[in-house]
Short mmCIF file of C-alpha atoms and ligand atoms in Angstrom, two decimals:
data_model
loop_
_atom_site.label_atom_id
_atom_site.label_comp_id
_atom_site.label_asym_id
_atom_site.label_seq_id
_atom_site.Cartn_x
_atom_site.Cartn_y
_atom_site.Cartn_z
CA UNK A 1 0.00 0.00 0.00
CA UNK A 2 0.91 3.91 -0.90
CA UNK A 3 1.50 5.86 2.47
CA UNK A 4 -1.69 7.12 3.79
CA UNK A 5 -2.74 9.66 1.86
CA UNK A 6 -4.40 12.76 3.57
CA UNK A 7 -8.25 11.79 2.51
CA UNK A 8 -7.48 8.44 4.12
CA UNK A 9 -6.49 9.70 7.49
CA UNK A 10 -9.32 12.77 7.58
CA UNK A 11 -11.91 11.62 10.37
CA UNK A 12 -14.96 10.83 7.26
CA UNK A 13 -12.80 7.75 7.10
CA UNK A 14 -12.57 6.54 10.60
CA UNK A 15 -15.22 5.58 12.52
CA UNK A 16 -16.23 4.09 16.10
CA UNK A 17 -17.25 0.28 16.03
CA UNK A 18 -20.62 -0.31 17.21
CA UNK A 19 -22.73 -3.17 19.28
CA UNK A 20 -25.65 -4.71 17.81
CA UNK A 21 -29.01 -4.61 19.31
CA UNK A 22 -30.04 -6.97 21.93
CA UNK A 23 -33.14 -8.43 19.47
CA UNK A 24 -30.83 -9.06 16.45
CA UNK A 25 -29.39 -12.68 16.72
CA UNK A 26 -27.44 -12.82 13.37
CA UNK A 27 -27.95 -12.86 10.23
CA UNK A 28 -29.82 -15.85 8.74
CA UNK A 29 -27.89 -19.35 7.82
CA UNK A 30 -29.14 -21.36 5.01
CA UNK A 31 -27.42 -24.87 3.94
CA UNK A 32 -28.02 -24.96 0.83
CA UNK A 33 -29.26 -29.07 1.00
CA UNK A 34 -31.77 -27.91 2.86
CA UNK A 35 -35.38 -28.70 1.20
CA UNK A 36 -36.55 -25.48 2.80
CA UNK A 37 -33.99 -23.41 1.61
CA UNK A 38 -35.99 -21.56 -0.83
CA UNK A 39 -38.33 -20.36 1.58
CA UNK A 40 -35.85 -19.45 3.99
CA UNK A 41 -33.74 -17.69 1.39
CA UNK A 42 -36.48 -15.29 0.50
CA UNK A 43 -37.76 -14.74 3.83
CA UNK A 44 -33.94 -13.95 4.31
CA UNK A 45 -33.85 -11.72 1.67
CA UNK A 46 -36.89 -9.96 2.52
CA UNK A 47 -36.46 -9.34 6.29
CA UNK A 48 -32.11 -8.70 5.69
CA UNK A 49 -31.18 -8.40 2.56
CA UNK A 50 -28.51 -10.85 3.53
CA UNK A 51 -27.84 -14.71 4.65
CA UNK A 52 -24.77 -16.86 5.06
CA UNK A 53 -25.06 -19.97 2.97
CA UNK A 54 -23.67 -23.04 4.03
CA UNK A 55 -22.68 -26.68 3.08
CA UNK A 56 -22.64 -24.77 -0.74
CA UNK A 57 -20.76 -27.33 -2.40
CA UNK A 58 -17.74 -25.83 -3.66
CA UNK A 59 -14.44 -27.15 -2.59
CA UNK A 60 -12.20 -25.15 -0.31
CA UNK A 61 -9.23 -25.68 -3.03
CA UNK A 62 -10.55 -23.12 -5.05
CA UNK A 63 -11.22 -21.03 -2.52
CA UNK A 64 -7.78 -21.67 -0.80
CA UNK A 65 -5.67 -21.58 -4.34
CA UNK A 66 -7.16 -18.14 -5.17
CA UNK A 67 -6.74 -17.05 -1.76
CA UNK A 68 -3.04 -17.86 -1.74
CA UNK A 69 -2.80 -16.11 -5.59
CA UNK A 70 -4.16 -12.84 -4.15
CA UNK A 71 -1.93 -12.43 -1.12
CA UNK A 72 0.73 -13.37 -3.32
CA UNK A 73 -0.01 -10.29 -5.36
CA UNK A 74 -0.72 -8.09 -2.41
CA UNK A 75 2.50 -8.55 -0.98
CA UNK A 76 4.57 -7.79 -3.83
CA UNK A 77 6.30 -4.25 -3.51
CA UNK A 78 4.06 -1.51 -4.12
CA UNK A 79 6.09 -0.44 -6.98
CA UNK A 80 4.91 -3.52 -8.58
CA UNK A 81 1.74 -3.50 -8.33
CA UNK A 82 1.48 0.21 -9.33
CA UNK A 83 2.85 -0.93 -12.73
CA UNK A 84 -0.57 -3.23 -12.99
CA UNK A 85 -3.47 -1.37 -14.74
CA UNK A 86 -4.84 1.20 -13.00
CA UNK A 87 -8.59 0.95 -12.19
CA UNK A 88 -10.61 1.76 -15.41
CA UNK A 89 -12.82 0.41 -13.50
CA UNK A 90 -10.94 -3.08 -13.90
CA UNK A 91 -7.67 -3.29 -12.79
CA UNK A 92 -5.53 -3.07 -9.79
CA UNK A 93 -6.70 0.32 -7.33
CA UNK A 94 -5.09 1.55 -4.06
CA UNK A 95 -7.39 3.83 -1.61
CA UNK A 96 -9.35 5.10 -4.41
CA UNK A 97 -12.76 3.38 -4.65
CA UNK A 98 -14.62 4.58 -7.95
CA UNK A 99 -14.24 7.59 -9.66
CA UNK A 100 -15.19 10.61 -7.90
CA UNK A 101 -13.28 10.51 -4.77
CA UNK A 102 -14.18 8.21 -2.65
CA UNK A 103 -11.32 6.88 -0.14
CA UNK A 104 -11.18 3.55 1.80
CA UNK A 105 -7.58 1.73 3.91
CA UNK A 106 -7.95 -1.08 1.32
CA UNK A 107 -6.30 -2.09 -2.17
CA UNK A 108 -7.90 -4.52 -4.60
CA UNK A 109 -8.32 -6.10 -8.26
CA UNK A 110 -11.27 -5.52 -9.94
CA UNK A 111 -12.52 -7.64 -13.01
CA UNK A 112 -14.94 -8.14 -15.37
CA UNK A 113 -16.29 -11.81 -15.83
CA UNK A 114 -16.28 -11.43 -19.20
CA UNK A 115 -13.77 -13.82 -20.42
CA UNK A 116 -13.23 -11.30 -23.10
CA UNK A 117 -12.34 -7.92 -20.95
CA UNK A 118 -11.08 -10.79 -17.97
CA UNK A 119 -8.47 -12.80 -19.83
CA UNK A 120 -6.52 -9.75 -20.55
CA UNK A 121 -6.36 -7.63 -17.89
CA UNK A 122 -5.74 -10.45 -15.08
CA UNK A 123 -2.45 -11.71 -17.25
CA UNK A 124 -1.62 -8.07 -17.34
CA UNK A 125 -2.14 -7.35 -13.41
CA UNK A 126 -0.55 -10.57 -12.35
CA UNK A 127 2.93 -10.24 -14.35
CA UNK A 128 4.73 -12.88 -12.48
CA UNK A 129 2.60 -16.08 -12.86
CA UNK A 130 -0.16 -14.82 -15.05
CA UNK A 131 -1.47 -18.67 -16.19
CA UNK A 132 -1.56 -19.31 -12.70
CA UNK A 133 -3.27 -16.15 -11.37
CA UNK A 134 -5.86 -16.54 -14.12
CA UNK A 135 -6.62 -20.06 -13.52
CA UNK A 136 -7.46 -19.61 -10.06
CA UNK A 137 -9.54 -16.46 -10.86
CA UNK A 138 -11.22 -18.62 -13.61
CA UNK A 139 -11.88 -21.67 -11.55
CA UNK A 140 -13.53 -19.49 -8.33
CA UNK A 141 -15.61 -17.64 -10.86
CA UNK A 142 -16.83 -20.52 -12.63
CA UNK A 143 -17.73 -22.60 -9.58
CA UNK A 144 -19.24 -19.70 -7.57
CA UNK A 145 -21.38 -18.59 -10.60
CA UNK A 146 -23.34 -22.23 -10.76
CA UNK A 147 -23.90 -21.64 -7.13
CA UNK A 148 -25.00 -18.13 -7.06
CA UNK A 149 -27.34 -19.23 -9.95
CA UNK A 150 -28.82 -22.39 -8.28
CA UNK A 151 -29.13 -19.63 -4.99
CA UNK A 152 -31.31 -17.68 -7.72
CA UNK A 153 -33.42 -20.55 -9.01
CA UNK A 154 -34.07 -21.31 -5.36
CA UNK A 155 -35.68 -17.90 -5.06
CA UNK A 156 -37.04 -17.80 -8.44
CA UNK A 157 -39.03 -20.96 -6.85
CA UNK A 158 -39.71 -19.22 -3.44
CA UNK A 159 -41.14 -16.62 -4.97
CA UNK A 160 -42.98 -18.53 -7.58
CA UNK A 161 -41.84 -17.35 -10.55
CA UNK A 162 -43.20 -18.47 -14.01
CA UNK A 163 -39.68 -20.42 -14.42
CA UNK A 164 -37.19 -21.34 -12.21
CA UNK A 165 -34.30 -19.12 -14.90
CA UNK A 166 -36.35 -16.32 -14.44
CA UNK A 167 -33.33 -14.85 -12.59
CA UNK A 168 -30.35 -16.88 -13.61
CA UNK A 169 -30.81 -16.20 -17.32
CA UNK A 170 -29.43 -12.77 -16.67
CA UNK A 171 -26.39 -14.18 -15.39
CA UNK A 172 -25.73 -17.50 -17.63
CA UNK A 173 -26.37 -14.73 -20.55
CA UNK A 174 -22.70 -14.96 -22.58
CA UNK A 175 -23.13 -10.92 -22.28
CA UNK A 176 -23.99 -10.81 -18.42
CA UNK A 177 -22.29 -7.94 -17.07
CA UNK A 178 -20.49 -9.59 -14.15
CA UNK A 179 -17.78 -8.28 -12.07
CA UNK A 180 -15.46 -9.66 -9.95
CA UNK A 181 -13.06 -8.05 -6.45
CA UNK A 182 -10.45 -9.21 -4.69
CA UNK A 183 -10.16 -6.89 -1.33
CA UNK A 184 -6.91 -6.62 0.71
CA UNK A 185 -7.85 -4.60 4.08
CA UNK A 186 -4.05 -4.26 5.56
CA UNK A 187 -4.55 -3.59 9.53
CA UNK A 188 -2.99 0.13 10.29
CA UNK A 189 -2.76 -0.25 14.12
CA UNK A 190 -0.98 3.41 14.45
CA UNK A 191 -3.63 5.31 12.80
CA UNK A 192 -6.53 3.02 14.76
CA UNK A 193 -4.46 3.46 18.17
CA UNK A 194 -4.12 7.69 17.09
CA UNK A 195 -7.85 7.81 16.85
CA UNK A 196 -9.56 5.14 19.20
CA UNK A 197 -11.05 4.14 16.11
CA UNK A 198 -11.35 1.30 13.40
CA UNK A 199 -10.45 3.00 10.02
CA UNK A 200 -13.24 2.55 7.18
CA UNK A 201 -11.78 0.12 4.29
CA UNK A 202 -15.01 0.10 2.19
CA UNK A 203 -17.31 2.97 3.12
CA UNK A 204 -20.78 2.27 3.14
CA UNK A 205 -23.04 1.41 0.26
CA UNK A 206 -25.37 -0.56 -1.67
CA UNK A 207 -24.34 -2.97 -4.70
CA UNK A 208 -25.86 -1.52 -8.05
CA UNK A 209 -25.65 -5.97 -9.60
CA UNK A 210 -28.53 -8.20 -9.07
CA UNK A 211 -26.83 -10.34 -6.15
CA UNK A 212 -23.20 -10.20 -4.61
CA UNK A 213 -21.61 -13.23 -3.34
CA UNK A 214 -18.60 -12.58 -0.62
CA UNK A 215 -16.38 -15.27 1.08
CA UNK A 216 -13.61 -13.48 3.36
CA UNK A 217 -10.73 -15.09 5.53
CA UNK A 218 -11.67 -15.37 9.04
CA UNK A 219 -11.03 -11.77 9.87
CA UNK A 220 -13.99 -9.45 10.80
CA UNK A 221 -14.64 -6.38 9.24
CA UNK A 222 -17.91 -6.34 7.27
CA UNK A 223 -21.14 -4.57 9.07
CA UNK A 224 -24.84 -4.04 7.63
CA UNK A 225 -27.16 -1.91 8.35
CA UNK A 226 -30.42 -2.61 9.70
CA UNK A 227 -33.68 -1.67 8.67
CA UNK A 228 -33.80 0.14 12.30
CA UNK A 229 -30.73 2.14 11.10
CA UNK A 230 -28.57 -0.10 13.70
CA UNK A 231 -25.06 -1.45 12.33
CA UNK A 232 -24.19 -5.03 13.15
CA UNK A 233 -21.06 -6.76 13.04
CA UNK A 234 -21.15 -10.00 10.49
CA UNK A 235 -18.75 -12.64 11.97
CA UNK A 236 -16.24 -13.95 9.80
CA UNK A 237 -16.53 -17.26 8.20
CA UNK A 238 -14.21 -18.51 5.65
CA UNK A 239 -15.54 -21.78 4.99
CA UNK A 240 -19.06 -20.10 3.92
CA UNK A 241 -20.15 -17.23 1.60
CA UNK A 242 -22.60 -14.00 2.42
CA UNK A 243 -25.19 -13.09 -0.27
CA UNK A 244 -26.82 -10.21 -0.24
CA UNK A 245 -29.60 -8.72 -2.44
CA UNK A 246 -28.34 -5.80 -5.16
CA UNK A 247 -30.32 -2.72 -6.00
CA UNK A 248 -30.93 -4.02 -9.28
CA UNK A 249 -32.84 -7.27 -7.56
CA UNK A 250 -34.99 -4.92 -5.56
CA UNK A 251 -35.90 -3.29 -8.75
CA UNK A 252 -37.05 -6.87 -10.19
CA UNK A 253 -38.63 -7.30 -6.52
CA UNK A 254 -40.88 -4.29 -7.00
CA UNK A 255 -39.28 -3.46 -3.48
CA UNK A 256 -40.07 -6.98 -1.92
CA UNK A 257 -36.01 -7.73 -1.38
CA UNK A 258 -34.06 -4.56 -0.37
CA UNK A 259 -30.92 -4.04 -1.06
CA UNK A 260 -28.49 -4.24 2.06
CA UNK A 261 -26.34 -1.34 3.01
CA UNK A 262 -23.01 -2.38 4.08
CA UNK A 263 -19.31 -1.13 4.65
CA UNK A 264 -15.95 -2.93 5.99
CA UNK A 265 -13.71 -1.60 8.43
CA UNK A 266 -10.48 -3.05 9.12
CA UNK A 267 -9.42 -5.22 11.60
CA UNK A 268 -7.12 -3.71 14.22
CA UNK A 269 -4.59 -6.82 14.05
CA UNK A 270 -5.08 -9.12 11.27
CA UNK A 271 -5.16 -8.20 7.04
CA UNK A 272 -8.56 -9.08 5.85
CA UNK A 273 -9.00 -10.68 2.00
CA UNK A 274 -12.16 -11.02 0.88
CA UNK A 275 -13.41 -11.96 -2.66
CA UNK A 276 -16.63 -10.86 -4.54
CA UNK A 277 -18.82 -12.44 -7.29
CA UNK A 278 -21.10 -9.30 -8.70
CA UNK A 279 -23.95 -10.91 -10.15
CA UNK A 280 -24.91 -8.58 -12.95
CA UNK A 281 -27.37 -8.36 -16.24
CA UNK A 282 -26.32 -7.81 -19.88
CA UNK A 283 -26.25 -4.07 -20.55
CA UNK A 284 -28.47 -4.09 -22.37
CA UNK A 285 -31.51 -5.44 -20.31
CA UNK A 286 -34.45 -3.44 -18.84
CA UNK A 287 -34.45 -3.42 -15.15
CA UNK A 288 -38.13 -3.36 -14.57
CA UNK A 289 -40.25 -5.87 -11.85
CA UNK A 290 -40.66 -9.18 -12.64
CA UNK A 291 -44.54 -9.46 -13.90
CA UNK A 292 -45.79 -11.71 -11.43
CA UNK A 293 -44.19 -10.19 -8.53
CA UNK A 294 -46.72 -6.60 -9.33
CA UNK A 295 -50.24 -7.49 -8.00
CA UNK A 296 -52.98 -6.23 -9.73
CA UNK A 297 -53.69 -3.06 -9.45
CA UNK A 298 -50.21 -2.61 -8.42
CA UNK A 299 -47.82 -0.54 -10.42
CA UNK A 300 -44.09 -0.57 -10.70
CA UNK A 301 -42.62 1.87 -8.29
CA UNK A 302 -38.96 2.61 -10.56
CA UNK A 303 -39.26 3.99 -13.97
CA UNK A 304 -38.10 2.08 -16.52
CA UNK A 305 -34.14 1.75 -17.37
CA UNK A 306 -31.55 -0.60 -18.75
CA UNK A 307 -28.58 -2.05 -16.90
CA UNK A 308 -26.12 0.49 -18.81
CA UNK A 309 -28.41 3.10 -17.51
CA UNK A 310 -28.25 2.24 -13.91
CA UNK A 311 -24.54 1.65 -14.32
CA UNK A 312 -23.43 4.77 -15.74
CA UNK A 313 -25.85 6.52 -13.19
CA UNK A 314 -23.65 4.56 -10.60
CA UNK A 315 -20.22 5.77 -11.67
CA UNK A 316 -21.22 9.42 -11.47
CA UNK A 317 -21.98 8.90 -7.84
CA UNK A 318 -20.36 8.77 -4.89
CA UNK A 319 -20.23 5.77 -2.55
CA UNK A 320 -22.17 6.37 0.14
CA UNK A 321 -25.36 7.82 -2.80
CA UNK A 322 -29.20 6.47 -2.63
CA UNK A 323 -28.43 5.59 -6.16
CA UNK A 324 -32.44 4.15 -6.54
CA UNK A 325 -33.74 7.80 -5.59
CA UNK A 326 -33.86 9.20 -9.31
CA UNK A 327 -35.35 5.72 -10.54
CA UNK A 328 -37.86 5.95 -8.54
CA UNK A 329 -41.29 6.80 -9.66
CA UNK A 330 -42.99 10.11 -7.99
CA UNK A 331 -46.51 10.12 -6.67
CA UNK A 332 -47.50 12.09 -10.22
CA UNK A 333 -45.35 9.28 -12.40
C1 LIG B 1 -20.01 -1.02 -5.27
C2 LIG B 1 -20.10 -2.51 -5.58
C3 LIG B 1 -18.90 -3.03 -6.40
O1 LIG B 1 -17.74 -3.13 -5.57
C4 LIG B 1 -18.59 -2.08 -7.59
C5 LIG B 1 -18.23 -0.73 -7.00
C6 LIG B 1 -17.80 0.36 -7.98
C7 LIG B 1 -16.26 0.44 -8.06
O2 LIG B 1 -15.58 0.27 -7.07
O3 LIG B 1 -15.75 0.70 -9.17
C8 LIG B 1 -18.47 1.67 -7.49
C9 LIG B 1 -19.48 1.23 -6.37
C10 LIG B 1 -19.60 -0.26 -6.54
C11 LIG B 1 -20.85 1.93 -6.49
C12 LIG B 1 -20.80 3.41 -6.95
C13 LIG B 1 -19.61 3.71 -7.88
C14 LIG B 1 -19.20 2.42 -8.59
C15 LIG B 1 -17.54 2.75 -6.95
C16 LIG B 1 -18.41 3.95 -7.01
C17 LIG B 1 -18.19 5.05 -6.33
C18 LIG B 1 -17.54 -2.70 -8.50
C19 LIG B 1 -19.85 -1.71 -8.30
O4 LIG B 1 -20.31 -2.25 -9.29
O5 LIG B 1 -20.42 -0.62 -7.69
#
């Protein structure tokens, strides 16, 4: 990492840790074997936003290989890694998170799934062993892909949907604009001890995709928000993933599923990785509500807008935006 910058060390970036409320009890756990996992994921997604899934199939050597990859990159001198593309969105970034000036204590690689914009820039990024690097991107993608889309015919079914690819389609599409992030949240215990604080690595927000998949190392960091306005600690889990509902799935919800504000700060001690499957539509796809989920008489409440729309919408705003708010229908609309 780059010396702290001064945006980095202003007080918007730090921030004091908070306890959860005495009625929440977690977050919801689904294993996905479980015959009533469709019904639990949507109640899930309907009262959080958010569940951990469990017993989800994929094997913890592709998880562990591209673990191992990414802290291999991490560590390299900084010098190095500054010669790796700079974010355009894709590419390797350090404190800056998007375009217009948002700051977080964390560096990353950001892809896009499409194996056409993806093959490139990860052999570019990862100049030492780029076969290696990619494989391990490749293999985590592909495997957590089939499971985030077997997660979405589950609640394509829960919600009773016409067809159980009601949802998936978007992302099996060979155009599905998918991204993927690799997070490295380096612990800065003097600026924490300065401040009595835990320094913000991801300031909060709301993912603009259909549904985000995360699997971290065990060490803590990521809070959501409540509907109360509380925020709640997530404990760490590296053996499972956390999947949380996208603004662009509340759209296709009518506002059933909300989309889960969350942020990461960093652990005091320990560096925490985490790695994140963005579940997105082609560009070119309307984002409108799913027929059957608008009861009659019942009208959409977002105007109507492709994927490209929303996106380019989402990288003129900063983090921390209600990026929904001007696709939202008004009372006269
Ligand atoms: C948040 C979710 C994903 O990480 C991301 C982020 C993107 C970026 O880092 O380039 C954005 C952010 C995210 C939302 C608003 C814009 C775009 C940074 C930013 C300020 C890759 C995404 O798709 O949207």
């Amino acid at each position: 990492m780059v010396v702290a910058s001064q945006p980095a060390l202003n007080h918007s970036s730090q921030i004091k840790t908070c306890k959860p409320t005495s009625l929440f009890t977690g977050i919801p756990v689904v294993d996905l074997s479980d015959p009533k996992a469709k019904s639990l994921i949507v109640k899930a997604f309907e009262e959080f936003g958010i569940f951990k899934l469990v017993n989800h199939g994929i094997p913890m050597e592709v998880i562990n290989k591209l673990e191992v990859e990414s802290l291999r990159f991490f560590n390299l001198p900084q010098p190095e890694k500054d010669r790796a593309s700079p974010p355009d969105p894709y590419g390797y970034g350090s404190k800056r998170i998007g375009p217009n000036g948002d700051v977080g204590w964390i560096e990353y690689i950001l892809l896009n799934t499409n194996p056409d914009v993806m093959s490139h820039k990860s052999l570019s990024i990862f100049q030492q062993s780029p076969e290696i690097f990619h494989s391990a991107v490749n293999d985590y993608i592909s495997a957590v892909k089939k499971m985030t889309c077997e997660v979405l015919e589950l609640i394509a079914d829960g919600l009773g949907l016409e067809a159980r690819n009601m949802l998936s389609r978007f992302l099996r599409n060979e155009k599905s604009d998918s991204c993927f992030r690799l997070n490295h949240y380096p612990p800065c215990p003097e600026l924490q001890a300065l401040s009595g604080r835990n320094l913000i690595g991801f300031g909060e927000h709301t993912d603009p995709q259909i549904i985000s998949v995360l699997r971290s190392n065990n060490t803590s960091g990521l809070q959501i928000c409540l509907r109360d306005g509380t925020w709640v600690s997530v404990p760490p889990d590296r053996s499972s993933f956390f999947i949380n509902v996208g603004d662009s799935l509340q759209v296709m919800t009518n506002g059933r599923f909300k989309s889960v504000k969350h942020r990461v700060l960093t652990d005091n001690t320990n560096p925490r990785i985490s790695m994140i499957y963005f579940g997105g539509p082609p560009l070119n796809e309307k984002i409108v509500p799913l027929p059957s989920l608008v009861a009659e008489g019942e009208e959409s409440l977002y105007k109507e807008f492709t994927w490209w729309e929303y996106k380019k919408s989402a990288y003129k705003s900063r983090l921390g935006d209600y990026r929904l708010g001007p696709f939202e229908k008004t009372a006269s609309q």
